[in-house]
Amino acid sequence: MKPVERMIRQSRLFRPLVRRFIAGDTLEEAISASEALIAKGLLVTLDFLGENTNSEKEATEAKETFIRMLDRIAEVPAVKTWSPDKGKELLNISIKLTQCGLDQGEKFAEDNYREVLSTAMSHRNFVRVDMEGSDYTERTIAMIERVFPDFPNTGTVLQSYLYRTTEDVERIIRLQARVRIVKGAYLEPASVAFPEKSKVDEAYVTQSKRLLDAANYPAIASHDETIINEIKKYVAEKSIDKSKFEFQMLYGIRRDLQDGLKAEGFNVRVYVPFGDSWYPYFTRRLAERPANAFFILKSLFKG
Ligand SMILES: Cc1cc2nc3c(=O)[nH]c(=O)nc-3n(C[C@H](O)[C@H](O)[C@H](O)COP(=O)(O)OP(=O)(O)OC[C@H]3O[C@@H](n4cnc5c(N)ncnc54)[C@H](O)[C@@H]3O)c2cc1C
């Protein structure tokens, strides 16, 4: 563990900030946080935090956790009484292929992923594969293409900052797998991703509109109010029914916007992360918003 991570983990000062973005260390804490969101009319996707596994044993443990999550979700009273005609799943899960063991081998990861999907299928639930760094993009999309014909209860994520995404949007539309569109959270070189934020924003809007026109229940995942307003205008102009897509946002970010969109009748899904391996996720959230990092610096000098 690096010294900065140790300091952030051990200091009480950071606890409120960590807790703002991460629902807790345990599945039960994440379920409680999800139930509170569901009570407000929001949909949820649960994320067991963790990224690249170092061994087959670690990947197998992650797979078992995903299966436990799906079994536990099926016991949630609100899920039990949720009927499919009310919309998509009330509480689904998001996973990463590197958690399934992609670094240990493609076949090994795919077998684990399929096992998770099979459990999800038995509970009529859905598993989204998050998109990671650009080294994994092609392998992730190719795996979805292989698995989707057997398991239509899966989908993935595309990142607008990558130059390749305009073509990937068409690929995912041909497949008709559900896709979440995001700007992209990893540090990528200019050889693969737009360095300028304005270009990323522009691509994001164009790709979102294309997905709203032709994709299967796309998820527009952003906290960018200007973009959200543009999307709202677009769906109104094109008479796209609110049941045909959802907005998604991260736990603890722009809660006002989440509630506002819900009140306007949109489907809004909150991405709820939990687990002990929260550090990389947490630092990505800080990097997106200098004000959050500033809060930490201020605390350091105070304390
Ligand atoms: C549901 C969901 C799932 C995601 N899954 C993935 C994934 O699989 N792969 C991936 O690479 N990325 C993923 N992301 C992250 C995404 O790529 C962006 O890094 C993140 O959403 C910030 O971009 P933005 O669209 O909100 O716009 P930005 O332009 O970054 O931000 C717009 C505004 O949103 C608010 N905001 C944004 N971030 C924060 C923050 N951390 N704290 C406080 N306010 C903030 C601020 O008001 C900011 O001005 C996901 C995001 C969401 C919402």
Short mmCIF file of C-alpha atoms and ligand atoms in Angstrom, two decimals:
data_model
loop_
_atom_site.label_atom_id
_atom_site.label_comp_id
_atom_site.label_asym_id
_atom_site.label_seq_id
_atom_site.Cartn_x
_atom_site.Cartn_y
_atom_site.Cartn_z
CA MET A 1 0.00 0.00 0.00
CA LYS A 2 1.38 3.42 -0.97
CA PRO A 3 1.92 5.97 1.86
CA VAL A 4 -0.83 8.31 0.57
CA GLU A 5 -3.33 5.46 0.47
CA ARG A 6 -2.34 4.40 4.00
CA MET A 7 -2.76 7.94 5.24
CA ILE A 8 -6.19 8.37 3.64
CA ARG A 9 -7.34 4.99 4.95
CA GLN A 10 -6.15 5.64 8.50
CA SER A 11 -7.17 9.26 8.91
CA ARG A 12 -10.56 9.97 10.42
CA LEU A 13 -10.58 13.25 8.52
CA PHE A 14 -11.25 11.57 5.21
CA ARG A 15 -14.00 9.32 6.45
CA PRO A 16 -16.90 11.67 5.61
CA LEU A 17 -15.56 12.23 2.12
CA VAL A 18 -14.97 8.52 1.51
CA ARG A 19 -18.46 7.80 2.84
CA ARG A 20 -19.97 10.35 0.51
CA PHE A 21 -18.87 8.29 -2.49
CA ILE A 22 -18.75 4.73 -1.10
CA ALA A 23 -21.77 3.08 0.50
CA GLY A 24 -19.75 0.97 2.94
CA ASP A 25 -17.34 -1.92 3.27
CA THR A 26 -19.95 -4.66 3.31
CA LEU A 27 -22.73 -5.92 1.06
CA GLU A 28 -25.27 -5.31 3.83
CA GLU A 29 -24.28 -1.64 4.05
CA ALA A 30 -24.64 -1.37 0.28
CA ILE A 31 -28.06 -3.01 0.40
CA SER A 32 -29.21 -0.52 3.08
CA ALA A 33 -27.96 2.41 0.98
CA SER A 34 -29.73 0.94 -2.06
CA GLU A 35 -33.00 0.51 -0.16
CA ALA A 36 -32.88 4.18 0.85
CA LEU A 37 -32.44 5.19 -2.80
CA ILE A 38 -35.19 2.82 -3.93
CA ALA A 39 -37.51 4.36 -1.35
CA LYS A 40 -36.99 7.67 -3.18
CA GLY A 41 -37.99 6.07 -6.49
CA LEU A 42 -34.48 5.63 -7.85
CA LEU A 43 -33.05 2.54 -9.55
CA VAL A 44 -29.70 1.15 -8.43
CA THR A 45 -26.69 -0.71 -9.78
CA LEU A 46 -24.36 -2.22 -7.18
CA ASP A 47 -20.60 -2.23 -7.72
CA PHE A 48 -18.31 -4.44 -5.65
CA LEU A 49 -15.15 -2.34 -5.73
CA GLY A 50 -11.98 -3.91 -7.00
CA GLU A 51 -10.03 -4.05 -10.20
CA ASN A 52 -7.30 -6.26 -11.61
CA THR A 53 -6.94 -9.55 -9.77
CA ASN A 54 -3.46 -10.99 -9.22
CA SER A 55 -4.37 -14.66 -9.20
CA GLU A 56 -7.06 -17.10 -10.27
CA LYS A 57 -7.94 -17.47 -6.58
CA GLU A 58 -8.71 -13.74 -6.26
CA ALA A 59 -10.82 -13.79 -9.43
CA THR A 60 -12.76 -16.81 -8.20
CA GLU A 61 -13.45 -15.01 -4.94
CA ALA A 62 -14.70 -11.94 -6.84
CA LYS A 63 -16.98 -14.15 -8.95
CA GLU A 64 -18.37 -15.72 -5.79
CA THR A 65 -19.04 -12.25 -4.39
CA PHE A 66 -20.96 -11.29 -7.57
CA ILE A 67 -23.07 -14.41 -7.21
CA ARG A 68 -23.69 -13.65 -3.53
CA MET A 69 -24.75 -10.12 -4.47
CA LEU A 70 -27.27 -11.42 -7.00
CA ASP A 71 -28.67 -13.95 -4.53
CA ARG A 72 -28.93 -11.28 -1.83
CA ILE A 73 -30.57 -8.75 -4.18
CA ALA A 74 -33.25 -11.31 -4.97
CA GLU A 75 -34.17 -11.28 -1.25
CA VAL A 76 -34.69 -7.52 -1.05
CA PRO A 77 -38.43 -6.97 -0.37
CA ALA A 78 -38.75 -4.15 -2.94
CA VAL A 79 -37.13 -6.37 -5.58
CA LYS A 80 -39.48 -9.25 -4.78
CA THR A 81 -42.53 -7.09 -5.41
CA TRP A 82 -41.09 -5.30 -8.45
CA SER A 83 -42.87 -6.32 -11.60
CA PRO A 84 -41.09 -6.14 -14.96
CA ASP A 85 -43.85 -3.97 -16.43
CA LYS A 86 -42.63 -1.20 -14.10
CA GLY A 87 -39.46 -0.98 -16.17
CA LYS A 88 -35.98 -2.48 -16.09
CA GLU A 89 -34.46 -4.15 -13.03
CA LEU A 90 -34.81 -2.25 -9.79
CA LEU A 91 -31.39 -3.31 -8.51
CA ASN A 92 -28.80 -4.81 -10.87
CA ILE A 93 -25.02 -5.13 -10.68
CA SER A 94 -21.97 -3.72 -12.46
CA ILE A 95 -18.78 -5.75 -12.67
CA LYS A 96 -15.33 -5.50 -14.24
CA LEU A 97 -13.81 -8.18 -16.45
CA THR A 98 -10.44 -7.73 -14.74
CA GLN A 99 -12.19 -8.72 -11.49
CA CYS A 100 -13.28 -11.89 -13.29
CA GLY A 101 -9.61 -12.60 -14.09
CA LEU A 102 -9.02 -11.07 -17.53
CA ASP A 103 -5.31 -10.66 -16.68
CA GLN A 104 -5.13 -14.36 -15.84
CA GLY A 105 -6.62 -15.44 -19.18
CA GLU A 106 -9.47 -14.60 -21.51
CA LYS A 107 -11.13 -18.03 -21.36
CA PHE A 108 -10.84 -18.11 -17.56
CA ALA A 109 -12.47 -14.65 -17.25
CA GLU A 110 -15.21 -15.52 -19.74
CA ASP A 111 -16.10 -18.71 -17.85
CA ASN A 112 -16.39 -16.71 -14.61
CA TYR A 113 -18.45 -14.02 -16.31
CA ARG A 114 -20.80 -16.59 -17.84
CA GLU A 115 -21.32 -18.19 -14.43
CA VAL A 116 -22.31 -14.81 -12.98
CA LEU A 117 -24.69 -14.24 -15.90
CA SER A 118 -26.28 -17.61 -15.40
CA THR A 119 -27.09 -16.75 -11.76
CA ALA A 120 -28.39 -13.34 -12.87
CA MET A 121 -30.59 -15.04 -15.46
CA SER A 122 -32.11 -17.32 -12.81
CA HIS A 123 -33.06 -14.19 -10.83
CA ARG A 124 -34.15 -12.31 -13.99
CA ASN A 125 -31.47 -9.78 -13.28
CA PHE A 126 -28.92 -7.89 -15.38
CA VAL A 127 -25.12 -7.56 -15.26
CA ARG A 128 -23.34 -4.54 -16.72
CA VAL A 129 -19.66 -4.80 -17.59
CA ASP A 130 -17.93 -1.53 -16.71
CA MET A 131 -15.32 -0.27 -19.17
CA GLU A 132 -11.75 -0.03 -17.93
CA GLY A 133 -8.50 1.38 -19.38
CA SER A 134 -8.01 1.34 -23.15
CA ASP A 135 -5.84 -1.81 -23.03
CA TYR A 136 -9.04 -3.69 -22.26
CA THR A 137 -11.54 -1.99 -24.58
CA GLU A 138 -11.33 -4.33 -27.55
CA ARG A 139 -11.24 -7.48 -25.41
CA THR A 140 -14.25 -6.28 -23.42
CA ILE A 141 -16.40 -5.50 -26.46
CA ALA A 142 -15.36 -8.74 -28.19
CA MET A 143 -16.31 -10.75 -25.10
CA ILE A 144 -19.71 -9.08 -24.89
CA GLU A 145 -20.26 -9.94 -28.56
CA ARG A 146 -19.47 -13.61 -27.86
CA VAL A 147 -21.54 -13.89 -24.70
CA PHE A 148 -24.58 -11.74 -25.52
CA PRO A 149 -26.31 -14.26 -27.85
CA ASP A 150 -26.44 -16.70 -24.87
CA PHE A 151 -27.04 -14.05 -22.22
CA PRO A 152 -29.10 -11.06 -23.36
CA ASN A 153 -29.15 -9.98 -19.69
CA THR A 154 -25.78 -8.30 -20.09
CA GLY A 155 -24.45 -5.05 -21.52
CA THR A 156 -21.46 -2.78 -21.29
CA VAL A 157 -20.12 0.77 -21.27
CA LEU A 158 -18.54 3.00 -23.93
CA GLN A 159 -16.29 5.98 -23.22
CA SER A 160 -16.62 9.10 -25.38
CA TYR A 161 -13.03 10.22 -24.78
CA LEU A 162 -11.71 7.38 -26.97
CA TYR A 163 -11.37 8.10 -30.69
CA ARG A 164 -12.63 4.60 -31.48
CA THR A 165 -16.00 5.05 -29.75
CA THR A 166 -17.94 6.42 -32.74
CA GLU A 167 -17.38 3.05 -34.40
CA ASP A 168 -18.03 1.10 -31.20
CA VAL A 169 -21.39 2.85 -30.88
CA GLU A 170 -22.39 1.35 -34.25
CA ARG A 171 -21.03 -2.04 -33.19
CA ILE A 172 -23.14 -2.07 -30.03
CA ILE A 173 -26.21 -0.86 -31.93
CA ARG A 174 -25.82 -3.80 -34.34
CA LEU A 175 -25.60 -6.16 -31.37
CA GLN A 176 -28.51 -4.48 -29.53
CA ALA A 177 -26.84 -5.06 -26.17
CA ARG A 178 -27.62 -2.39 -23.58
CA VAL A 179 -24.93 0.25 -23.30
CA ARG A 180 -24.05 2.97 -20.80
CA ILE A 181 -22.32 5.96 -22.33
CA VAL A 182 -19.77 7.83 -20.15
CA LYS A 183 -17.06 10.39 -20.81
CA GLY A 184 -14.31 8.09 -19.47
CA ALA A 185 -12.46 8.05 -16.16
CA TYR A 186 -8.96 6.70 -16.86
CA LEU A 187 -5.78 8.57 -17.70
CA GLU A 188 -5.34 7.88 -21.42
CA PRO A 189 -2.64 9.11 -23.84
CA ALA A 190 -3.46 11.48 -26.70
CA SER A 191 -2.76 8.62 -29.11
CA VAL A 192 -6.08 6.99 -28.11
CA ALA A 193 -8.21 9.68 -26.42
CA PHE A 194 -9.13 13.34 -26.95
CA PRO A 195 -6.98 15.48 -24.66
CA GLU A 196 -9.46 18.40 -24.93
CA LYS A 197 -12.51 18.28 -22.67
CA SER A 198 -14.59 20.19 -25.22
CA LYS A 199 -14.01 17.43 -27.79
CA VAL A 200 -15.02 14.77 -25.28
CA ASP A 201 -18.21 16.69 -24.44
CA GLU A 202 -19.03 17.12 -28.11
CA ALA A 203 -18.51 13.41 -28.84
CA TYR A 204 -20.57 12.53 -25.76
CA VAL A 205 -23.60 14.48 -26.97
CA THR A 206 -23.40 13.15 -30.55
CA GLN A 207 -23.00 9.56 -29.37
CA SER A 208 -25.77 9.83 -26.77
CA LYS A 209 -28.19 11.09 -29.42
CA ARG A 210 -27.23 8.27 -31.79
CA LEU A 211 -27.80 5.72 -29.01
CA LEU A 212 -31.14 7.26 -28.09
CA ASP A 213 -32.19 6.94 -31.73
CA ALA A 214 -31.10 3.36 -32.31
CA ALA A 215 -29.79 1.47 -29.27
CA ASN A 216 -31.51 -0.85 -26.83
CA TYR A 217 -32.39 1.08 -23.66
CA PRO A 218 -29.21 3.20 -23.46
CA ALA A 219 -28.01 4.68 -20.18
CA ILE A 220 -26.87 8.28 -20.29
CA ALA A 221 -24.39 8.42 -17.40
CA SER A 222 -23.20 11.92 -16.60
CA HIS A 223 -23.52 14.65 -13.99
CA ASP A 224 -23.02 17.35 -16.60
CA GLU A 225 -26.13 19.49 -16.32
CA THR A 226 -25.63 21.25 -19.66
CA ILE A 227 -25.44 17.90 -21.42
CA ILE A 228 -28.40 16.49 -19.49
CA ASN A 229 -30.48 19.52 -20.51
CA GLU A 230 -29.49 19.02 -24.13
CA ILE A 231 -30.50 15.36 -23.95
CA LYS A 232 -33.83 16.26 -22.35
CA LYS A 233 -34.48 18.71 -25.17
CA TYR A 234 -33.53 16.10 -27.77
CA VAL A 235 -35.83 13.38 -26.41
CA ALA A 236 -38.70 15.86 -26.19
CA GLU A 237 -38.19 17.01 -29.80
CA LYS A 238 -37.91 13.45 -31.08
CA SER A 239 -40.78 12.21 -28.89
CA ILE A 240 -38.58 9.48 -27.42
CA ASP A 241 -40.51 7.88 -24.59
CA LYS A 242 -38.98 8.25 -21.12
CA SER A 243 -39.27 4.50 -20.63
CA LYS A 244 -36.82 3.84 -23.47
CA PHE A 245 -33.65 4.94 -21.66
CA GLU A 246 -32.30 5.87 -18.27
CA PHE A 247 -30.04 8.49 -16.75
CA GLN A 248 -27.31 7.20 -14.45
CA MET A 249 -25.21 8.96 -11.83
CA LEU A 250 -22.71 7.98 -9.18
CA TYR A 251 -23.61 7.58 -5.52
CA GLY A 252 -23.16 10.85 -3.66
CA ILE A 253 -22.72 13.04 -6.74
CA ARG A 254 -25.34 15.61 -7.76
CA ARG A 255 -28.08 14.12 -5.60
CA ASP A 256 -30.18 17.22 -6.37
CA LEU A 257 -30.02 16.41 -10.07
CA GLN A 258 -30.87 12.73 -9.45
CA ASP A 259 -33.99 13.67 -7.49
CA GLY A 260 -34.96 16.40 -9.96
CA LEU A 261 -34.82 14.07 -12.96
CA LYS A 262 -36.80 11.44 -11.08
CA ALA A 263 -39.46 14.05 -10.22
CA GLU A 264 -39.70 14.90 -13.93
CA GLY A 265 -40.54 11.26 -14.64
CA PHE A 266 -37.20 10.02 -15.96
CA ASN A 267 -35.67 6.69 -14.99
CA VAL A 268 -32.61 7.43 -12.86
CA ARG A 269 -30.17 4.74 -11.76
CA VAL A 270 -27.57 5.35 -9.07
CA TYR A 271 -24.26 3.48 -9.20
CA VAL A 272 -23.59 2.35 -5.63
CA PRO A 273 -20.03 1.19 -4.93
CA PHE A 274 -19.06 -0.77 -1.83
CA GLY A 275 -16.20 -2.88 -0.52
CA ASP A 276 -12.80 -2.52 1.02
CA SER A 277 -10.94 -1.84 -2.26
CA TRP A 278 -12.30 1.67 -2.65
CA TYR A 279 -9.06 3.58 -3.05
CA PRO A 280 -8.69 3.67 -6.92
CA TYR A 281 -12.39 4.51 -7.34
CA PHE A 282 -12.13 7.22 -4.71
CA THR A 283 -9.09 8.87 -6.29
CA ARG A 284 -10.79 8.91 -9.72
CA ARG A 285 -13.70 10.82 -8.16
CA LEU A 286 -11.26 13.30 -6.61
CA ALA A 287 -9.45 13.79 -9.90
CA GLU A 288 -12.73 14.70 -11.61
CA ARG A 289 -13.43 17.49 -9.19
CA PRO A 290 -10.57 19.62 -7.88
CA ALA A 291 -12.88 20.96 -5.15
CA ASN A 292 -12.94 17.47 -3.59
CA ALA A 293 -9.14 17.24 -3.57
CA PHE A 294 -9.00 20.77 -2.18
CA PHE A 295 -11.17 19.62 0.72
CA ILE A 296 -8.55 16.97 1.53
CA LEU A 297 -5.66 19.39 1.33
CA LYS A 298 -7.48 21.82 3.61
CA SER A 299 -8.10 19.02 6.11
CA LEU A 300 -4.41 18.06 6.01
CA PHE A 301 -3.26 21.55 6.88
CA LYS A 302 -5.86 21.87 9.61
CA GLY A 303 -5.11 18.53 11.13
C1 LIG B 1 -23.21 5.56 -13.50
C2 LIG B 1 -21.81 5.82 -13.97
C3 LIG B 1 -21.02 4.75 -14.34
C4 LIG B 1 -19.72 4.97 -14.82
N1 LIG B 1 -18.99 3.92 -15.30
C5 LIG B 1 -17.79 4.15 -15.88
C6 LIG B 1 -17.07 3.12 -16.53
O1 LIG B 1 -17.51 1.98 -16.61
N2 LIG B 1 -15.87 3.43 -17.09
C7 LIG B 1 -15.34 4.70 -17.04
O2 LIG B 1 -14.26 4.93 -17.58
N3 LIG B 1 -16.01 5.70 -16.41
C8 LIG B 1 -17.21 5.45 -15.84
N4 LIG B 1 -17.90 6.49 -15.24
C9 LIG B 1 -17.21 7.78 -14.97
C10 LIG B 1 -17.26 8.73 -16.14
O3 LIG B 1 -16.44 8.26 -17.17
C11 LIG B 1 -16.79 10.13 -15.71
O4 LIG B 1 -15.47 10.06 -15.23
C12 LIG B 1 -17.64 10.77 -14.63
O5 LIG B 1 -18.99 10.48 -14.80
C13 LIG B 1 -17.47 12.30 -14.65
O6 LIG B 1 -17.92 12.81 -15.89
P1 LIG B 1 -19.29 13.66 -16.07
O7 LIG B 1 -19.97 13.10 -17.28
O8 LIG B 1 -20.07 13.62 -14.85
O9 LIG B 1 -18.82 15.08 -16.49
P2 LIG B 1 -17.72 16.09 -15.95
O10 LIG B 1 -17.52 17.03 -17.09
O11 LIG B 1 -16.54 15.40 -15.39
O12 LIG B 1 -18.48 16.80 -14.78
C14 LIG B 1 -19.64 17.59 -14.97
C15 LIG B 1 -20.11 18.12 -13.63
O13 LIG B 1 -20.53 17.03 -12.81
C16 LIG B 1 -20.17 17.23 -11.46
N5 LIG B 1 -19.18 16.19 -11.08
C17 LIG B 1 -18.54 15.33 -11.89
N6 LIG B 1 -17.72 14.52 -11.19
C18 LIG B 1 -17.83 14.90 -9.90
C19 LIG B 1 -17.22 14.45 -8.68
N7 LIG B 1 -16.35 13.46 -8.67
N8 LIG B 1 -17.59 15.05 -7.53
C20 LIG B 1 -18.49 16.05 -7.53
N9 LIG B 1 -19.08 16.52 -8.65
C21 LIG B 1 -18.76 15.96 -9.81
C22 LIG B 1 -19.59 18.61 -11.39
O14 LIG B 1 -20.65 19.51 -11.15
C23 LIG B 1 -19.05 18.81 -12.79
O15 LIG B 1 -18.92 20.16 -13.14
C24 LIG B 1 -19.20 6.29 -14.82
C25 LIG B 1 -20.02 7.36 -14.46
C26 LIG B 1 -21.30 7.15 -14.06
C27 LIG B 1 -22.15 8.33 -13.72
#
